Coordinates of C-alpha atoms in Angstrom, one line a residue:
M1 CA 120.3 137.4 48.7
I2 CA 120.0 134.2 50.7
E3 CA 116.8 134.1 52.7
L4 CA 116.6 131.4 55.4
E5 CA 113.0 131.1 56.4
G6 CA 112.2 128.8 59.3
V7 CA 115.7 128.8 60.7
P8 CA 115.7 130.0 64.4
E9 CA 118.3 132.4 65.8
L10 CA 121.4 130.3 66.4
I11 CA 123.6 130.0 69.4
D12 CA 127.4 130.4 68.7
P13 CA 127.0 128.5 65.4
V14 CA 129.8 126.5 63.9
M15 CA 129.6 125.1 60.4
V16 CA 130.8 121.5 60.1
A17 CA 131.2 120.2 56.5
A18 CA 132.3 117.0 54.8
F19 CA 132.2 116.0 51.1
E20 CA 132.2 112.5 49.6
G21 CA 134.9 111.8 47.0
W22 CA 138.6 112.4 46.9
N23 CA 138.7 114.0 50.3
D24 CA 136.8 111.2 52.0
A25 CA 138.8 108.0 52.3
G26 CA 136.7 105.2 53.7
D27 CA 133.8 107.6 53.7
A28 CA 135.0 108.5 57.2
A29 CA 134.3 112.3 57.0
S30 CA 130.9 112.2 55.4
T31 CA 129.8 109.4 57.8
A32 CA 130.9 111.6 60.7
V33 CA 128.5 114.4 59.6
A34 CA 125.8 111.9 58.9
H35 CA 126.2 110.6 62.4
L36 CA 125.8 114.2 63.8
E37 CA 122.6 114.6 61.8
R38 CA 121.2 111.3 63.0
E39 CA 122.1 111.6 66.7
F40 CA 120.9 115.2 67.0
K41 CA 117.9 114.8 64.6
G42 CA 119.0 117.5 62.1
E43 CA 116.5 118.7 59.6
V44 CA 117.6 119.9 56.1
F45 CA 116.8 123.6 55.6
A46 CA 118.6 124.3 52.3
A47 CA 120.2 122.5 49.3
L48 CA 122.4 123.7 46.6
D49 CA 121.1 123.5 43.0
A50 CA 122.6 120.3 41.6
E51 CA 122.5 121.6 38.0
D52 CA 125.1 124.3 39.0
Y53 CA 127.8 122.1 40.3
Y54 CA 127.5 118.4 39.3
D55 CA 128.1 116.3 36.2
F56 CA 125.4 113.7 36.4
Q57 CA 127.4 111.3 34.3
V58 CA 130.0 111.3 37.2
N59 CA 127.5 111.5 40.1
R60 CA 124.3 109.9 38.8
P61 CA 120.9 110.6 40.2
T62 CA 119.0 107.7 41.8
V63 CA 115.4 106.6 41.2
F64 CA 113.2 105.3 44.0
M65 CA 109.5 104.6 44.7
D66 CA 107.6 106.6 47.3
A67 CA 104.1 105.4 48.1
G68 CA 103.9 104.0 44.6
V69 CA 105.2 107.3 43.0
R70 CA 108.5 107.2 41.1
K71 CA 110.9 109.9 42.3
I72 CA 114.5 111.0 41.7
T73 CA 117.1 112.0 44.2
W74 CA 119.7 114.4 42.7
P75 CA 123.3 114.4 43.9
T76 CA 123.9 117.7 45.7
T77 CA 125.0 119.4 49.0
R78 CA 122.5 119.9 51.7
L79 CA 122.5 122.0 54.9
S80 CA 120.9 121.2 58.2
V81 CA 121.0 122.7 61.8
V82 CA 121.3 120.8 65.0
R83 CA 121.5 122.0 68.6
V84 CA 124.0 120.4 70.9
G85 CA 122.8 120.7 74.5
G86 CA 124.7 120.8 77.8
E87 CA 125.9 123.6 80.1
K88 CA 126.8 125.7 77.0
P89 CA 124.4 124.8 74.2
R90 CA 125.7 125.4 70.7
D91 CA 124.3 125.1 67.2
L92 CA 126.0 123.2 64.4
V93 CA 125.3 124.0 60.8
L94 CA 126.0 120.7 59.1
V95 CA 127.0 120.6 55.4
R96 CA 127.0 117.2 53.8
G97 CA 127.4 116.5 50.1
I98 CA 129.6 115.4 47.2
E99 CA 132.7 117.1 46.0
P100 CA 131.4 119.3 43.1
S101 CA 132.4 118.5 39.5
M102 CA 132.7 122.2 38.4
R103 CA 132.4 125.8 39.5
W104 CA 134.2 125.3 42.8
R105 CA 134.7 129.0 43.5
S106 CA 130.9 129.6 43.1
F107 CA 130.2 126.6 45.2
C108 CA 132.4 127.9 48.0
N109 CA 130.9 131.4 47.7
E110 CA 127.4 130.0 48.1
L111 CA 128.3 128.1 51.2
L112 CA 130.0 131.2 52.6
G113 CA 126.9 133.1 51.9
F114 CA 124.9 130.7 54.1
A115 CA 127.6 131.0 56.8
H116 CA 127.4 134.8 56.7
E117 CA 123.6 134.9 57.0
L118 CA 123.6 132.4 59.8
G119 CA 126.3 134.2 61.8
V120 CA 128.7 131.3 61.7
E121 CA 131.8 131.9 63.9
L122 CA 134.0 129.0 62.7
V123 CA 134.1 126.6 59.8
V124 CA 135.4 123.0 60.5
I125 CA 135.9 120.9 57.5
L126 CA 136.3 117.1 57.9
G127 CA 138.4 115.0 55.6
A128 CA 140.1 111.6 55.4
L129 CA 143.2 110.6 53.5
L130 CA 145.1 107.4 52.7
G131 CA 148.3 107.0 54.6
D132 CA 151.0 104.6 55.8
T133 CA 149.3 104.0 59.1
P134 CA 148.5 100.6 60.7
H135 CA 144.9 99.7 61.4
T136 CA 145.9 98.4 64.8
R137 CA 146.8 101.8 66.2
P138 CA 144.7 104.8 67.1
V139 CA 143.7 106.8 64.0
P140 CA 145.9 109.9 63.6
V141 CA 143.9 113.0 63.2
S142 CA 145.6 116.2 62.1
G143 CA 144.1 119.6 62.8
V144 CA 145.3 122.3 60.4
T145 CA 144.6 125.9 59.5
S146 CA 146.0 128.7 57.3
D147 CA 145.5 131.2 60.1
P148 CA 148.7 131.5 62.3
D149 CA 146.7 133.2 65.2
L150 CA 144.0 130.5 65.1
A151 CA 146.7 127.8 65.0
Q152 CA 148.2 129.1 68.2
R153 CA 144.9 129.7 70.0
M154 CA 143.4 126.3 69.2
D155 CA 146.6 124.3 69.3
L156 CA 146.6 123.4 65.6
E157 CA 149.2 123.1 62.9
E158 CA 149.7 125.9 60.4
T159 CA 149.4 124.1 57.1
K160 CA 152.5 124.0 54.9
Y161 CA 151.1 121.6 52.3
E162 CA 151.8 122.1 48.6
G163 CA 150.4 119.9 45.9
P164 CA 147.0 118.7 44.5
T165 CA 144.0 119.6 46.6
G166 CA 140.3 118.9 46.8
I167 CA 137.2 120.9 47.8
V168 CA 138.3 120.7 51.4
G169 CA 141.4 122.7 50.7
V170 CA 139.6 125.1 48.3
L171 CA 136.9 125.8 50.9
Q172 CA 139.3 126.4 53.7
E173 CA 141.2 129.0 51.6
A174 CA 138.0 130.6 50.5
C175 CA 137.1 131.0 54.2
T176 CA 140.5 132.5 54.9
H177 CA 140.2 135.1 52.2
A178 CA 136.6 135.9 53.4
G179 CA 137.9 136.5 56.9
V180 CA 136.0 133.4 58.3
P181 CA 138.1 131.3 60.8
A182 CA 138.5 127.8 59.3
V183 CA 140.0 124.5 60.5
S184 CA 140.4 121.2 58.7
L185 CA 140.5 117.9 60.6
W186 CA 142.1 115.0 58.7
A187 CA 141.9 111.4 59.6
A188 CA 144.5 109.0 58.2
V189 CA 143.0 105.8 56.8
P190 CA 145.3 102.8 56.2
H191 CA 145.9 102.7 52.4
Y192 CA 145.7 98.9 52.4
V193 CA 142.1 98.9 53.6
S194 CA 140.6 102.0 52.1
Q195 CA 137.1 100.8 51.1
P196 CA 134.2 102.1 53.2
P197 CA 133.0 102.1 55.8
N198 CA 135.7 102.9 58.3
P199 CA 134.0 103.4 61.7
K200 CA 137.3 103.7 63.5
A201 CA 138.3 106.7 61.5
T202 CA 134.8 108.2 61.8
L203 CA 135.0 107.9 65.5
A204 CA 138.4 109.5 65.7
L205 CA 137.2 112.5 63.7
L206 CA 134.2 112.9 66.0
N207 CA 136.4 112.6 69.1
R208 CA 138.7 115.3 67.8
L209 CA 135.7 117.5 66.9
E210 CA 134.5 117.1 70.5
D211 CA 137.8 118.3 71.8
L212 CA 138.1 121.2 69.4
L213 CA 134.6 122.6 70.1
D214 CA 134.3 121.4 73.7
L215 CA 131.1 119.4 72.9
R216 CA 129.6 116.1 73.9
I217 CA 128.7 114.0 71.0
P218 CA 126.8 110.7 71.5
Q219 CA 128.8 107.9 70.0
G220 CA 126.0 105.5 69.5
E221 CA 127.2 102.2 68.0
L222 CA 130.4 103.6 66.6
P223 CA 132.7 102.2 69.3
E224 CA 131.3 98.7 68.8
D225 CA 131.4 99.1 65.0
A226 CA 135.0 100.2 65.2
R227 CA 136.1 97.2 67.3
A228 CA 134.3 94.8 64.9
W229 CA 136.0 96.6 61.9
Q230 CA 139.4 96.1 63.4
V231 CA 138.8 92.4 64.2
G232 CA 137.7 91.9 60.6
V233 CA 140.8 93.6 59.2
D234 CA 143.0 91.6 61.6
Q235 CA 141.5 88.4 60.2
L236 CA 141.9 89.4 56.6
A237 CA 145.5 90.6 57.1
A238 CA 146.4 87.4 59.0
E239 CA 145.5 85.4 55.9
D240 CA 148.5 86.8 54.0
S241 CA 151.9 86.6 55.7
E242 CA 153.3 89.4 53.5
V243 CA 150.5 91.8 54.6
A244 CA 150.9 90.7 58.3
E245 CA 154.6 91.5 58.0
Y246 CA 154.0 94.8 56.4
V247 CA 151.5 95.8 59.1
Q248 CA 154.1 94.9 61.7
T249 CA 156.6 97.2 60.0
L250 CA 154.1 100.0 60.1
E251 CA 153.4 99.4 63.7
E252 CA 157.1 99.5 64.6
A253 CA 157.5 102.8 62.7
R254 CA 154.5 104.3 64.3
D255 CA 155.5 103.3 67.8
T256 CA 159.0 104.6 67.3
A257 CA 157.8 107.9 66.0
E258 CA 155.4 108.4 68.9
L259 CA 157.7 107.4 71.6
P260 CA 158.6 111.0 72.6
E261 CA 154.9 111.7 72.9
A262 CA 154.5 109.1 75.7
S263 CA 155.1 111.7 78.3
G264 CA 153.3 112.3 81.6
E265 CA 151.6 115.4 80.1
A266 CA 150.3 113.4 77.1
I267 CA 149.0 110.6 79.2
A268 CA 147.3 113.1 81.6
R269 CA 145.7 114.8 78.6
E270 CA 144.3 111.5 77.2
F271 CA 143.0 110.5 80.7
E272 CA 141.2 113.8 81.0
R273 CA 139.6 113.3 77.6
Y274 CA 138.4 109.8 78.6
L275 CA 136.9 111.2 81.9
R276 CA 135.0 113.9 80.0
R277 CA 133.5 111.5 77.5
R278 CA 132.6 108.9 80.2
D279 CA 130.9 111.5 82.5
G280 CA 129.5 113.9 79.9
N281 CA 128.2 111.8 77.0
P282 CA 124.4 111.8 76.6
P283 CA 122.8 108.4 75.9
G284 CA 122.3 107.4 73.0
G285 CA 139.5 107.5 45.1
H286 CA 141.0 109.5 47.8
A287 CA 143.5 111.9 49.0
T288 CA 146.8 110.6 50.3
A289 CA 149.4 112.1 52.5
D290 CA 151.5 112.9 49.4
G291 CA 148.5 114.0 47.3
G292 CA 148.3 110.9 45.1
D293 CA 145.8 108.0 44.8
G294 CA 145.9 104.9 47.1
G295 CA 145.1 101.3 46.8
S296 CA 142.4 99.3 48.6
F297 CA 141.4 95.7 49.4
R298 CA 140.8 93.6 46.3
R299 CA 138.1 91.0 45.7
D300 CA 140.4 88.2 44.4
T301 CA 139.7 85.3 46.6
P302 CA 137.5 82.3 45.6
G303 CA 134.9 83.2 48.1
G304 CA 134.8 86.9 47.1
K305 CA 136.3 88.1 50.4
N306 CA 138.1 91.4 50.5
R307 CA 141.9 90.9 50.8
P308 CA 144.6 93.5 51.1
P309 CA 146.8 94.1 48.1
K310 CA 150.4 92.9 48.1
P311 CA 152.2 95.6 50.1
P312 CA 155.4 97.3 48.9
K313 CA 158.6 96.1 50.4
P314 CA 159.1 98.0 53.7
D315 CA 162.2 99.7 52.5
A316 CA 160.3 101.0 49.5
A317 CA 157.2 102.3 51.3
E318 CA 156.7 106.0 51.0
G319 CA 156.8 108.0 54.2
D320 CA 154.0 110.2 55.4
D321 CA 153.8 113.9 54.7
E322 CA 155.4 116.0 57.4
D323 CA 152.2 116.9 59.1
G324 CA 150.2 113.9 57.8
S325 CA 147.6 116.1 56.2
E326 CA 146.4 117.4 52.9
E327 CA 144.4 120.6 52.5

């Protein structure tokens, strides 16, 4: 029996989870949950026993000094609660940790036990994958679910993915079997610049979460960080003509694919989203689209600067998965 002492009665609680590791290209998803914790001043109320789920040779503990006393932080998954104010206040149960090394079913059951005790109405799992997407365009974010009714009601895609999966996919299916509505939001990170951080992808996930839950999330310094990140990648890509040509190929493919979406209705929808954020904001190795592993910038220049790897020839580049997501 899970006993949650000190946790107040929650208002329309939604669990938002992210896990470092294979499901977290560019650390975009885990950074999004960390942003929520920081902006809303979340306090940890529970942590899973690290001994049950982690191989400490894979995820090693860290040692630090606290007022002259030597202490150890163990890799685990922690839960906190934050309240998002506004006309309709709502509580978020934030789950942030590392993809477990073992006993995934028990891990998911323990999280679902917390969700049941807290009266969670919806579970939203954030993820990020490597894809053939240019860094110069808006970050694609796919919202998927295994529930056909939920897909229709929340304007999501019903997942058809088959292939290797991570803890995000396993937790979503565990929620489905337990009768808990669950959604996964996936940001696509350019495979040629996969190293963290990726503030542009983090911001895209938070914006999509805002729309999904009808919340107002303070963006803090993320917009400025995202712009600086893109400028930095522009400069690195420009140093290699092959990479610059490859990025242009991705841009053309992306623009052609999205041409039908440039309708009056789509433009109106984006403008409404912009107005809501402007007027309502308070102050203030990885999965790929095809289930495989992706490349990243290499440190191979004399000055130690990150550079993109040599891209494949455009006609040999793999296409994205049909819905651009992995579960």
